[in-house]
Coordinates of C-alpha atoms in Angstrom, one line a residue:
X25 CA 0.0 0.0 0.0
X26 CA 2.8 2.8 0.6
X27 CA 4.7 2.0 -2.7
X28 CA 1.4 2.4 -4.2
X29 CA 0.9 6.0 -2.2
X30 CA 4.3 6.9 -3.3
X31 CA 3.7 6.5 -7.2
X32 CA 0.9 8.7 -6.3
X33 CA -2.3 6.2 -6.8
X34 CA -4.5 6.0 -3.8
X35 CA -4.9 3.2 -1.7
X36 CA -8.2 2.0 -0.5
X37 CA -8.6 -0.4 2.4
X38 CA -11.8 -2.9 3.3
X39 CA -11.5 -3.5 6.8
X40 CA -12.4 -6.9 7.2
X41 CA -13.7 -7.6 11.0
X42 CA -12.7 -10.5 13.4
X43 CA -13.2 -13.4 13.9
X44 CA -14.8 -13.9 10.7
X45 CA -12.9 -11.6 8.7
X46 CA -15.8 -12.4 5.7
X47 CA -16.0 -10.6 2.4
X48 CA -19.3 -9.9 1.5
X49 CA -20.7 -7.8 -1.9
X50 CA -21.9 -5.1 0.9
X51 CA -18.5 -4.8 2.2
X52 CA -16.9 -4.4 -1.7
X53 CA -19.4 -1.9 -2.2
X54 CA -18.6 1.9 -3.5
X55 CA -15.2 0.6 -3.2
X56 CA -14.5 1.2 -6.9
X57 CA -14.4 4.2 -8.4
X58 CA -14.0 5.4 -12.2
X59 CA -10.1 6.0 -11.8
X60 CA -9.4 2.0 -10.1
X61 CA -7.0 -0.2 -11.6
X62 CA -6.3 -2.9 -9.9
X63 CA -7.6 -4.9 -6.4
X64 CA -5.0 -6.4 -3.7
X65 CA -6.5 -10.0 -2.4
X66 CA -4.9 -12.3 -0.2
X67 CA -6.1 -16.4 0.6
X68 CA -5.0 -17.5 2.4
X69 CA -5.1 -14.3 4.7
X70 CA -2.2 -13.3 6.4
X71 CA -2.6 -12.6 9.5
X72 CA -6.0 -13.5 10.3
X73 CA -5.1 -17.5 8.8
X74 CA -8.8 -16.9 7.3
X75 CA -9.0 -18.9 4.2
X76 CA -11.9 -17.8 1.4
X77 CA -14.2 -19.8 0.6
X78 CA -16.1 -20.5 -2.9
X79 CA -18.7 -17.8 -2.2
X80 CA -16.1 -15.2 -1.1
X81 CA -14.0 -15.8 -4.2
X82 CA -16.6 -15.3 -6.4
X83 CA -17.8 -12.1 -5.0
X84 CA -14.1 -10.7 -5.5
X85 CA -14.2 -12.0 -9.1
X86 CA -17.5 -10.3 -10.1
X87 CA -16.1 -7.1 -8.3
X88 CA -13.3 -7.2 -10.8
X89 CA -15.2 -8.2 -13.6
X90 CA -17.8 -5.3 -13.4
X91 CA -14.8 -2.9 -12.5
X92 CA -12.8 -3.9 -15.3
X93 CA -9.7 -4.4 -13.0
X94 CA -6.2 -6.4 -13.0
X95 CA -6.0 -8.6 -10.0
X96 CA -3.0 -9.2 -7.9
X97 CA -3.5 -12.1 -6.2
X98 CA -1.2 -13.5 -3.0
X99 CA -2.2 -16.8 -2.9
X100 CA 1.4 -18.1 -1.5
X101 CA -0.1 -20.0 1.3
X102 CA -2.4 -22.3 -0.6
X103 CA -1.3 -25.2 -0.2
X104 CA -1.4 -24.6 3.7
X105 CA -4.8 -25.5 4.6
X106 CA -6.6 -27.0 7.4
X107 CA -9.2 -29.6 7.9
X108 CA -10.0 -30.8 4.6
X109 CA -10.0 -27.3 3.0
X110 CA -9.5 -26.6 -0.7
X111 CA -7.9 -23.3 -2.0
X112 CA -10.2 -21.5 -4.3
X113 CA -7.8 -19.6 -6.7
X114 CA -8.9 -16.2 -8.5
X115 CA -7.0 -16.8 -11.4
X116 CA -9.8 -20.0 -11.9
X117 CA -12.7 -17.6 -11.6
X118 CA -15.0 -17.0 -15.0
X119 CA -13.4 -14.5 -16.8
X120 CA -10.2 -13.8 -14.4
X121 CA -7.7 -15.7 -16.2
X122 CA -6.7 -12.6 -18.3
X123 CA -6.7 -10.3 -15.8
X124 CA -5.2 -12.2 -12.6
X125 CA -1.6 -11.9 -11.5
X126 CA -1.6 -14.8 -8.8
X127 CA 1.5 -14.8 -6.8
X128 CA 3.2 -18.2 -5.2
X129 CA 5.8 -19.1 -2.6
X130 CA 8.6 -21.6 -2.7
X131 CA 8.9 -20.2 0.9
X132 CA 5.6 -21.3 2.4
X133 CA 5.0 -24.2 0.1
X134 CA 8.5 -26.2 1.3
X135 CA 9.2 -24.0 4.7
X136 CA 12.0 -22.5 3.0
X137 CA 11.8 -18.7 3.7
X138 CA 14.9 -18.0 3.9
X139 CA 15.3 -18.6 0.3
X140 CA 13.5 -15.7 -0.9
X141 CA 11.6 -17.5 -4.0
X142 CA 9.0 -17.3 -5.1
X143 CA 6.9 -17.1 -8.4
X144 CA 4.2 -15.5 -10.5
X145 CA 1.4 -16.4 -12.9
X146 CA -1.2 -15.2 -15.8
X147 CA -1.3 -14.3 -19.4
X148 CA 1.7 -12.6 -20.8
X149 CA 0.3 -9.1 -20.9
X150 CA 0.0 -9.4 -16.9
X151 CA 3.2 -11.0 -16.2
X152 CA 5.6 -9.1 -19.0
X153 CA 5.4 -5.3 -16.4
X154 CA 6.3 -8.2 -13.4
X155 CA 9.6 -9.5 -14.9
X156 CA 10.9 -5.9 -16.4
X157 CA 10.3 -4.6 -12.6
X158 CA 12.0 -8.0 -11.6
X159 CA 14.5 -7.1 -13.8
X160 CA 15.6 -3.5 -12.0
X161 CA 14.7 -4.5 -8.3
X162 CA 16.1 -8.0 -8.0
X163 CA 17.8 -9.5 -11.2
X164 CA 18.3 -12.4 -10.6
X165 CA 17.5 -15.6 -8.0
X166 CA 20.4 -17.7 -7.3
X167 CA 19.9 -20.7 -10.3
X168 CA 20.5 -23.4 -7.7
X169 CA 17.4 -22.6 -5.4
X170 CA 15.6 -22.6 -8.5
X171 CA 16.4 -25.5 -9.5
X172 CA 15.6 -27.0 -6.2
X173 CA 12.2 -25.1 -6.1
X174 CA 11.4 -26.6 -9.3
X175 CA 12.2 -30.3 -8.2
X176 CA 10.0 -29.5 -5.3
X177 CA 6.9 -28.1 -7.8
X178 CA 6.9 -31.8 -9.3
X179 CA 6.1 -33.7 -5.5
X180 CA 3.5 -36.0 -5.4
X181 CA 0.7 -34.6 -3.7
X182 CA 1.2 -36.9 -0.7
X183 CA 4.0 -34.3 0.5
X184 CA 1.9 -31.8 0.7
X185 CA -1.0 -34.1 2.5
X186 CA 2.0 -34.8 4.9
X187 CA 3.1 -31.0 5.3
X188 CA -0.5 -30.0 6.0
X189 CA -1.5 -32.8 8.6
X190 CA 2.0 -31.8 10.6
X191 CA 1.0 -28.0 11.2
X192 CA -2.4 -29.0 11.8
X193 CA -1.4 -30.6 14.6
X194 CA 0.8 -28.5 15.7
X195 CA -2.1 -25.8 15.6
X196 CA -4.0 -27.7 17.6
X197 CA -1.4 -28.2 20.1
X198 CA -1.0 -24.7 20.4
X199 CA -4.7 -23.4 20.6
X200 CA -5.6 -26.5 23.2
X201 CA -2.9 -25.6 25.0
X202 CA -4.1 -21.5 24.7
X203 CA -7.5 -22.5 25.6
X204 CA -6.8 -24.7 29.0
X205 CA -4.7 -20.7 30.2
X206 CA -7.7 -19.1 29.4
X207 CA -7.1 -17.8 26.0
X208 CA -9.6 -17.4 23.3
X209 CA -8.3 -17.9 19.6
X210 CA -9.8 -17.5 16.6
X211 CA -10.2 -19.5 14.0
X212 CA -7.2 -20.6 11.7
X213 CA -7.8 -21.8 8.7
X214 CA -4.3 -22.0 7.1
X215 CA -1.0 -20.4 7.5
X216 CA 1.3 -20.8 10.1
X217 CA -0.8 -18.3 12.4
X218 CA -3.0 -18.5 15.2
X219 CA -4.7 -14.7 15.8
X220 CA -5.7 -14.2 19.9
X221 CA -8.4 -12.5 20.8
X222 CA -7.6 -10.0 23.8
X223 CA -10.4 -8.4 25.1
X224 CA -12.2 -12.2 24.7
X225 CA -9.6 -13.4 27.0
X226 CA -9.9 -10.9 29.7
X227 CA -7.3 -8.5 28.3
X228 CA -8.2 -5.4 28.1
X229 CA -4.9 -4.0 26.9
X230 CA -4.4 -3.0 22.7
X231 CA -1.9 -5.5 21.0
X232 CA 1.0 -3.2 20.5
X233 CA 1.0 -3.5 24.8
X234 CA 0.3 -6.5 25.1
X235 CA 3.2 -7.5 22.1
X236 CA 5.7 -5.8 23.8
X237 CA 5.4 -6.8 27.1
X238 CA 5.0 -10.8 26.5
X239 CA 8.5 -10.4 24.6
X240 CA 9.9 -8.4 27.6
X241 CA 8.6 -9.7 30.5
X242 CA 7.6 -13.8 29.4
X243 CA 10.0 -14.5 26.4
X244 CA 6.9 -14.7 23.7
X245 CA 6.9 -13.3 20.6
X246 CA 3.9 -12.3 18.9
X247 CA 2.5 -9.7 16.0
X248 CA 0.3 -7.0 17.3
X249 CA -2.1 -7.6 13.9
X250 CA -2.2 -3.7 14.1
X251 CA 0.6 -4.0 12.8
X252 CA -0.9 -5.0 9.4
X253 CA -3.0 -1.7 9.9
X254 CA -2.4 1.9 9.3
X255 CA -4.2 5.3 9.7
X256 CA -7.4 5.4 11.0
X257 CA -8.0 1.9 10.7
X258 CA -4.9 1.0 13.1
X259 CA -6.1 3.9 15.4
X260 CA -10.0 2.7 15.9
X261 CA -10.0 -0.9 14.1
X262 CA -11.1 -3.2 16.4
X263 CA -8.2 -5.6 15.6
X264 CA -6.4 -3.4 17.9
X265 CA -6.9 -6.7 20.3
X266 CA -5.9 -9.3 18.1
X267 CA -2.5 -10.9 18.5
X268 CA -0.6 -13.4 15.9
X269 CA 1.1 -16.2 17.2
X270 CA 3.2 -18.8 14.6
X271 CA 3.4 -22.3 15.7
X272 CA 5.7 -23.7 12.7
X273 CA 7.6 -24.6 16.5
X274 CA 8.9 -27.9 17.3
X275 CA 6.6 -29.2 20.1
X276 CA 8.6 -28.0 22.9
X277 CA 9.1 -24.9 22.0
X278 CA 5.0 -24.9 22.3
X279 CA 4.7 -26.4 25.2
X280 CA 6.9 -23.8 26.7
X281 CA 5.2 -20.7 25.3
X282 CA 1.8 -21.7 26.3
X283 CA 3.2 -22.2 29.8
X284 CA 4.2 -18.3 29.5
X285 CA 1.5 -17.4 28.1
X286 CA -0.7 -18.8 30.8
X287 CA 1.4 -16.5 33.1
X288 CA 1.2 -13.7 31.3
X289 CA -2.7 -13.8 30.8
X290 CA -2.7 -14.0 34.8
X291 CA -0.4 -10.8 34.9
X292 CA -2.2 -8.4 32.0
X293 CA -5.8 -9.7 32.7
X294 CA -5.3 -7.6 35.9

């Protein structure tokens, strides 16, 4: 959103509200006026670990549709998905193959952030403006790590059956554990994130607070989802009481943080 500010476009933002964080066609509209270009989607949704469903997904394509707009889709945690989920991609929507820039990640797809790949896809009009920016900002990716992403692109599915039943259970390690210290979560759907909910838990603190002190004073870090805000919306949002834990963590390292956690809920609910 600020690189798009800085080129001089406007940004607009739909607030989406927890712990559904649902797109509706009420939500989308007035959104668009005669001067928009393009629409920003995320599913899976980082941070909220919301993932869209058919209904959702459809809505956004008709938006763009009517709108006449390019759509740049982060879709880098599909294949992170809980409970029997299936990603619904934009780029598969009627009419959105030719307008749809969908983005992918060697990083969440193998757990290999570090390695800074990842890839893009659509017609050639919608990819050709990606690579000659590509081209000036990073050059090039080390051949190697492609090569190795690309090996990884031709698993069998059962990999990724494997990867996904892993995290799920260490999801549910982590919000069993949150819920026996008196924590209420809401719901993840995919990603590596589980999003707290404060004020349900007894903490009436904002995030930013709450963040700072469970790193300070319990050896817990977590994402103040304000974080993901700004202006007014990260003033007066009410996500102001949302935290983001990760629990991609071996099972001790869980174990350990929910014990913290459960002190530090009896310190801030105070």
């Amino acid at each position: 959103m600020p690189l798009i500010e800085r080129a001089g476009g406007v940004a607009i933002r739909v607030r989406l509200t927890p712990p559904e964080w649902r797109i509706t066609g009420d939500l989308l509209a007035g959104v668009a006026g005669p001067r928009t270009r393009a629409l920003m989607f995320n599913n899976p949704l980082n941070p909220a670990g919301r993932v869209f469903d058919e209904e959702e997904v459809a809505t956004i394509a008709r938006f763009c549709v009517e709108h006449d707009l390019i759509a740049i889709s982060d879709e880098v945690w599909e294949h992170v998905l809980f409970d029997g989920r299936t990603h619904c991609s934009l780029l598969a929507e009627p009419d959105m193959a030719e307008r749809t820039l969908k983005i992918g990640s060697a990083g969440k797809m193998f757990g290999l952030t570090g390695w800074k790949i990842g890839f893009v896809c659509g017609t050639p009009e919608v990819v050709d403006p990606v690579a000659k920016a590509h081209q000036f900002l990073t050059f090039a990716t080390a051949p190697n790590l492609q090569t190795a992403v690309a090996q990884g692109l031709a698993w069998h599915e059962d990999r990724f059956t494997a990867m996904r039943a892993e995290m799920q259970r260490s999801r549910d390690r982590l919000a069993s554990g949150l819920a026996a210290q008196g924590y209420v979560a809401t719901a993840s759907e995919g990603t590596y994130f589980l999003c707290v909910d404060l004020k349900a838990s007894g903490v009436y603190l904002d995030d930013e607070t709450v963040c700072r002190r469970l790193v300070t004073e319990f050896g817990v870090a977590a994402i103040p989802v304000s974080a993901f805000m700004t202006g007014e919306d990260r003033a007066t949002g009410p996500e102001t009481g949302v935290i983001r834990l990760c629990f991609a963590k071996a099972d001790a390292v869980l174990d350990e943080a929910i014990l913290r956690l459960g002190r530090a809920r009896e310190a801030l609910a105070r």
